[in-house]
GROMACS .gro file of N, CA and C in nm:
model
  246
    1UNK      N    1  17.717 -14.239 -10.735
    1UNK     CA    2  17.700 -14.119 -10.813
    1UNK      C    3  17.665 -14.157 -10.957
    2UNK      N    4  17.567 -14.089 -11.014
    2UNK     CA    5  17.529 -14.113 -11.153
    2UNK      C    6  17.625 -14.042 -11.246
    3UNK      N    7  17.653 -14.108 -11.358
    3UNK     CA    8  17.739 -14.051 -11.461
    3UNK      C    9  17.661 -14.046 -11.591
    4UNK      N   10  17.699 -13.959 -11.682
    4UNK     CA   11  17.635 -13.949 -11.813
    4UNK      C   12  17.720 -14.021 -11.916
    5UNK      N   13  17.653 -14.091 -12.007
    5UNK     CA   14  17.722 -14.166 -12.111
    5UNK      C   15  17.660 -14.133 -12.246
    6UNK      N   16  17.742 -14.133 -12.348
    6UNK     CA   17  17.697 -14.108 -12.484
    6UNK      C   18  17.737 -14.227 -12.571
    7UNK      N   19  17.645 -14.274 -12.655
    7UNK     CA   20  17.678 -14.384 -12.745
    7UNK      C   21  17.781 -14.337 -12.847
    8UNK      N   22  17.876 -14.423 -12.878
    8UNK     CA   23  17.978 -14.387 -12.976
    8UNK      C   24  17.969 -14.471 -13.103
    9UNK      N   25  17.891 -14.577 -13.101
    9UNK     CA   26  17.877 -14.664 -13.218
    9UNK      C   27  17.770 -14.609 -13.311
   10UNK      N   28  17.799 -14.610 -13.440
   10UNK     CA   29  17.700 -14.570 -13.539
   10UNK      C   30  17.606 -14.687 -13.567
   11UNK      N   31  17.482 -14.655 -13.597
   11UNK     CA   32  17.386 -14.757 -13.639
   11UNK      C   33  17.336 -14.720 -13.776
   12UNK      N   34  17.278 -14.816 -13.845
   12UNK     CA   35  17.206 -14.788 -13.968
   12UNK      C   36  17.059 -14.805 -13.935
   13UNK      N   37  16.975 -14.724 -13.998
   13UNK     CA   38  16.831 -14.733 -13.970
   13UNK      C   39  16.752 -14.691 -14.093
   14UNK      N   40  16.634 -14.747 -14.105
   14UNK     CA   41  16.542 -14.702 -14.209
   14UNK      C   42  16.401 -14.703 -14.153
   15UNK      N   43  16.320 -14.612 -14.204
   15UNK     CA   44  16.183 -14.601 -14.155
   15UNK      C   45  16.100 -14.714 -14.216
   16UNK      N   46  16.021 -14.778 -14.132
   16UNK     CA   47  15.940 -14.892 -14.175
   16UNK      C   48  15.813 -14.842 -14.243
   17UNK      N   49  15.793 -14.889 -14.368
   17UNK     CA   50  15.675 -14.853 -14.445
   17UNK      C   51  15.580 -14.971 -14.466
   18UNK      N   52  15.621 -15.088 -14.420
   18UNK     CA   53  15.536 -15.206 -14.432
   18UNK      C   54  15.539 -15.273 -14.567
   19UNK      N   55  15.640 -15.244 -14.647
   19UNK     CA   56  15.648 -15.305 -14.780
   19UNK      C   57  15.690 -15.451 -14.770
   20UNK      N   58  15.655 -15.526 -14.872
   20UNK     CA   59  15.695 -15.666 -14.878
   20UNK      C   60  15.848 -15.676 -14.881
   21UNK      N   61  15.913 -15.583 -14.950
   21UNK     CA   62  16.059 -15.582 -14.957
   21UNK      C   63  16.120 -15.569 -14.817
   22UNK      N   64  16.067 -15.478 -14.735
   22UNK     CA   65  16.117 -15.462 -14.599
   22UNK      C   66  16.085 -15.585 -14.513
   23UNK      N   67  15.966 -15.641 -14.532
   23UNK     CA   68  15.929 -15.760 -14.455
   23UNK      C   69  16.027 -15.873 -14.483
   24UNK      N   70  16.065 -15.890 -14.607
   24UNK     CA   71  16.161 -15.996 -14.642
   24UNK      C   72  16.301 -15.963 -14.591
   25UNK      N   73  16.342 -15.837 -14.607
   25UNK     CA   74  16.477 -15.795 -14.567
   25UNK      C   75  16.502 -15.818 -14.419
   26UNK      N   76  16.400 -15.788 -14.336
   26UNK     CA   77  16.417 -15.796 -14.191
   26UNK      C   78  16.349 -15.918 -14.128
   27UNK      N   79  16.291 -16.006 -14.210
   27UNK     CA   80  16.226 -16.125 -14.157
   27UNK      C   81  16.103 -16.093 -14.074
   28UNK      N   82  16.029 -15.991 -14.114
   28UNK     CA   83  15.912 -15.947 -14.038
   28UNK      C   84  15.794 -16.040 -14.066
   29UNK      N   85  15.726 -16.078 -13.960
   29UNK     CA   86  15.609 -16.164 -13.970
   29UNK      C   87  15.484 -16.079 -13.954
   30UNK      N   88  15.388 -16.094 -14.044
   30UNK     CA   89  15.258 -16.026 -14.030
   30UNK      C   90  15.160 -16.130 -13.977
   31UNK      N   91  15.107 -16.104 -13.859
   31UNK     CA   92  15.017 -16.200 -13.794
   31UNK      C   93  14.883 -16.134 -13.768
   32UNK      N   94  14.777 -16.204 -13.811
   32UNK     CA   95  14.640 -16.157 -13.785
   32UNK      C   96  14.572 -16.263 -13.700
   33UNK      N   97  14.545 -16.228 -13.575
   33UNK     CA   98  14.489 -16.324 -13.480
   33UNK      C   99  14.339 -16.343 -13.496
   34UNK      N  100  14.273 -16.245 -13.559
   34UNK     CA  101  14.129 -16.252 -13.577
   34UNK      C  102  14.091 -16.168 -13.697
   35UNK      N  103  13.983 -16.204 -13.764
   35UNK     CA  104  13.937 -16.124 -13.877
   35UNK      C  105  13.887 -15.987 -13.833
   36UNK      N  106  13.857 -15.972 -13.705
   36UNK     CA  107  13.806 -15.846 -13.653
   36UNK      C  108  13.917 -15.751 -13.608
   37UNK      N  109  14.038 -15.802 -13.602
   37UNK     CA  110  14.151 -15.722 -13.555
   37UNK      C  111  14.253 -15.707 -13.668
   38UNK      N  112  14.302 -15.585 -13.686
   38UNK     CA  113  14.402 -15.560 -13.791
   38UNK      C  114  14.529 -15.641 -13.763
   39UNK      N  115  14.595 -15.686 -13.869
   39UNK     CA  116  14.718 -15.763 -13.849
   39UNK      C  117  14.828 -15.676 -13.788
   40UNK      N  118  14.921 -15.740 -13.718
   40UNK     CA  119  15.036 -15.671 -13.660
   40UNK      C  120  15.162 -15.729 -13.721
   41UNK      N  121  15.262 -15.644 -13.737
   41UNK     CA  122  15.391 -15.687 -13.789
   41UNK      C  123  15.487 -15.708 -13.673
   42UNK      N  124  15.560 -15.819 -13.677
   42UNK     CA  125  15.655 -15.853 -13.571
   42UNK      C  126  15.795 -15.865 -13.628
   43UNK      N  127  15.888 -15.796 -13.565
   43UNK     CA  128  16.029 -15.806 -13.598
   43UNK      C  129  16.092 -15.904 -13.499
   44UNK      N  130  16.161 -16.003 -13.550
   44UNK     CA  131  16.227 -16.101 -13.463
   44UNK      C  132  16.364 -16.044 -13.425
   45UNK      N  133  16.384 -16.023 -13.295
   45UNK     CA  134  16.509 -15.966 -13.245
   45UNK      C  135  16.581 -16.070 -13.159
   46UNK      N  136  16.699 -16.037 -13.113
   46UNK     CA  137  16.772 -16.130 -13.025
   46UNK      C  138  16.702 -16.145 -12.891
   47UNK      N  139  16.610 -16.054 -12.860
   47UNK     CA  140  16.535 -16.062 -12.734
   47UNK      C  141  16.395 -16.117 -12.751
   48UNK      N  142  16.357 -16.154 -12.874
   48UNK     CA  143  16.225 -16.209 -12.899
   48UNK      C  144  16.148 -16.127 -13.001
   49UNK      N  145  16.016 -16.154 -13.012
   49UNK     CA  146  15.931 -16.082 -13.107
   49UNK      C  147  15.903 -15.941 -13.057
   50UNK      N  148  15.904 -15.846 -13.150
   50UNK     CA  149  15.882 -15.707 -13.117
   50UNK      C  150  15.785 -15.649 -13.220
   51UNK      N  151  15.678 -15.585 -13.176
   51UNK     CA  152  15.585 -15.523 -13.270
   51UNK      C  153  15.653 -15.405 -13.337
   52UNK      N  154  15.639 -15.397 -13.469
   52UNK     CA  155  15.690 -15.283 -13.544
   52UNK      C  156  15.572 -15.220 -13.619
   53UNK      N  157  15.558 -15.088 -13.606
   53UNK     CA  158  15.446 -15.016 -13.667
   53UNK      C  159  15.496 -14.933 -13.785
   54UNK      N  160  15.405 -14.904 -13.877
   54UNK     CA  161  15.438 -14.814 -13.987
   54UNK      C  162  15.487 -14.682 -13.927
   55UNK      N  163  15.602 -14.634 -13.974
   55UNK     CA  164  15.659 -14.510 -13.922
   55UNK      C  165  15.771 -14.532 -13.823
   56UNK      N  166  15.773 -14.649 -13.757
   56UNK     CA  167  15.884 -14.682 -13.668
   56UNK      C  168  16.013 -14.693 -13.751
   57UNK      N  169  16.124 -14.689 -13.683
   57UNK     CA  170  16.253 -14.709 -13.749
   57UNK      C  171  16.305 -14.847 -13.712
   58UNK      N  172  16.364 -14.914 -13.810
   58UNK     CA  173  16.432 -15.040 -13.784
   58UNK      C  174  16.581 -15.011 -13.786
   59UNK      N  175  16.644 -15.034 -13.673
   59UNK     CA  176  16.787 -15.007 -13.658
   59UNK      C  177  16.866 -15.136 -13.671
   60UNK      N  178  16.985 -15.122 -13.725
   60UNK     CA  179  17.078 -15.234 -13.736
   60UNK      C  180  17.204 -15.197 -13.660
   61UNK      N  181  17.240 -15.280 -13.564
   61UNK     CA  182  17.356 -15.254 -13.479
   61UNK      C  183  17.487 -15.300 -13.539
   62UNK      N  184  17.594 -15.282 -13.465
   62UNK     CA  185  17.728 -15.313 -13.516
   62UNK      C  186  17.750 -15.462 -13.538
   63UNK      N  187  17.670 -15.546 -13.476
   63UNK     CA  188  17.681 -15.691 -13.496
   63UNK      C  189  17.574 -15.745 -13.591
   64UNK      N  190  17.502 -15.655 -13.661
   64UNK     CA  191  17.400 -15.697 -13.756
   64UNK      C  192  17.264 -15.724 -13.694
   65UNK      N  193  17.249 -15.701 -13.565
   65UNK     CA  194  17.121 -15.724 -13.499
   65UNK      C  195  17.023 -15.611 -13.533
   66UNK      N  196  16.893 -15.642 -13.532
   66UNK     CA  197  16.789 -15.544 -13.565
   66UNK      C  198  16.699 -15.522 -13.445
   67UNK      N  199  16.646 -15.401 -13.434
   67UNK     CA  200  16.543 -15.370 -13.336
   67UNK      C  201  16.461 -15.253 -13.386
   68UNK      N  202  16.339 -15.242 -13.336
   68UNK     CA  203  16.250 -15.133 -13.376
   68UNK      C  204  16.257 -15.021 -13.274
   69UNK      N  205  16.248 -14.898 -13.326
   69UNK     CA  206  16.249 -14.780 -13.240
   69UNK      C  207  16.129 -14.694 -13.279
   70UNK      N  208  16.048 -14.656 -13.181
   70UNK     CA  209  15.934 -14.570 -13.205
   70UNK      C  210  15.981 -14.443 -13.276
   71UNK      N  211  15.903 -14.396 -13.374
   71UNK     CA  212  15.942 -14.280 -13.454
   71UNK      C  213  15.975 -14.158 -13.368
   72UNK      N  214  15.892 -14.127 -13.271
   72UNK     CA  215  15.914 -14.011 -13.186
   72UNK      C  216  16.045 -14.023 -13.108
   73UNK      N  217  16.068 -14.138 -13.051
   73UNK     CA  218  16.192 -14.160 -12.973
   73UNK      C  219  16.314 -14.154 -13.065
   74UNK      N  220  16.304 -14.215 -13.182
   74UNK     CA  221  16.416 -14.213 -13.276
   74UNK      C  222  16.452 -14.070 -13.314
   75UNK      N  223  16.352 -13.991 -13.349
   75UNK     CA  224  16.378 -13.854 -13.395
   75UNK      C  225  16.431 -13.764 -13.283
   76UNK      N  226  16.404 -13.797 -13.157
   76UNK     CA  227  16.459 -13.720 -13.045
   76UNK      C  228  16.597 -13.768 -13.003
   77UNK      N  229  16.634 -13.890 -13.043
   77UNK     CA  230  16.756 -13.952 -12.993
   77UNK      C  231  16.870 -13.956 -13.096
   78UNK      N  232  16.836 -13.971 -13.223
   78UNK     CA  233  16.938 -13.992 -13.325
   78UNK      C  234  16.942 -13.874 -13.422
   79UNK      N  235  17.060 -13.852 -13.480
   79UNK     CA  236  17.079 -13.749 -13.581
   79UNK      C  237  17.147 -13.813 -13.701
   80UNK      N  238  17.095 -13.785 -13.820
   80UNK     CA  239  17.153 -13.842 -13.942
   80UNK      C  240  17.292 -13.784 -13.966
   81UNK      N  241  17.386 -13.870 -14.005
   81UNK     CA  242  17.524 -13.825 -14.024
   81UNK      C  243  17.576 -13.842 -14.167
   82UNK      N  244  17.495 -13.897 -14.258
   82UNK     CA  245  17.544 -13.909 -14.397
   82UNK      C  246  17.466 -13.822 -14.492
   0.00000   0.00000   0.00000
C-alpha cells in the first residue's frame, strides 16, 4: 500500500542569477565546450556535476549539501517561511 509523506526538514535556498559571487559561494564551474555553444554552469553535488540555469534555485540541506532545483518545480513544491 502506498503512503503519503511530507518533508519536515527546512532548507535554505536562493535563486541563481549567475553572479560571480554565487559561483564562488557554491563552487559553480562555468564550462564552455565550444566557441559555438553557450557556456553551462555546473554545481558540484554529492551525486556529481549538475547543470544549474539562471532562475533555478540552489538549495542547501540540513547537512550543508547543495543541489539545484528547477524554478517551476521549486515554486510548486516549496513555500517561503521567513
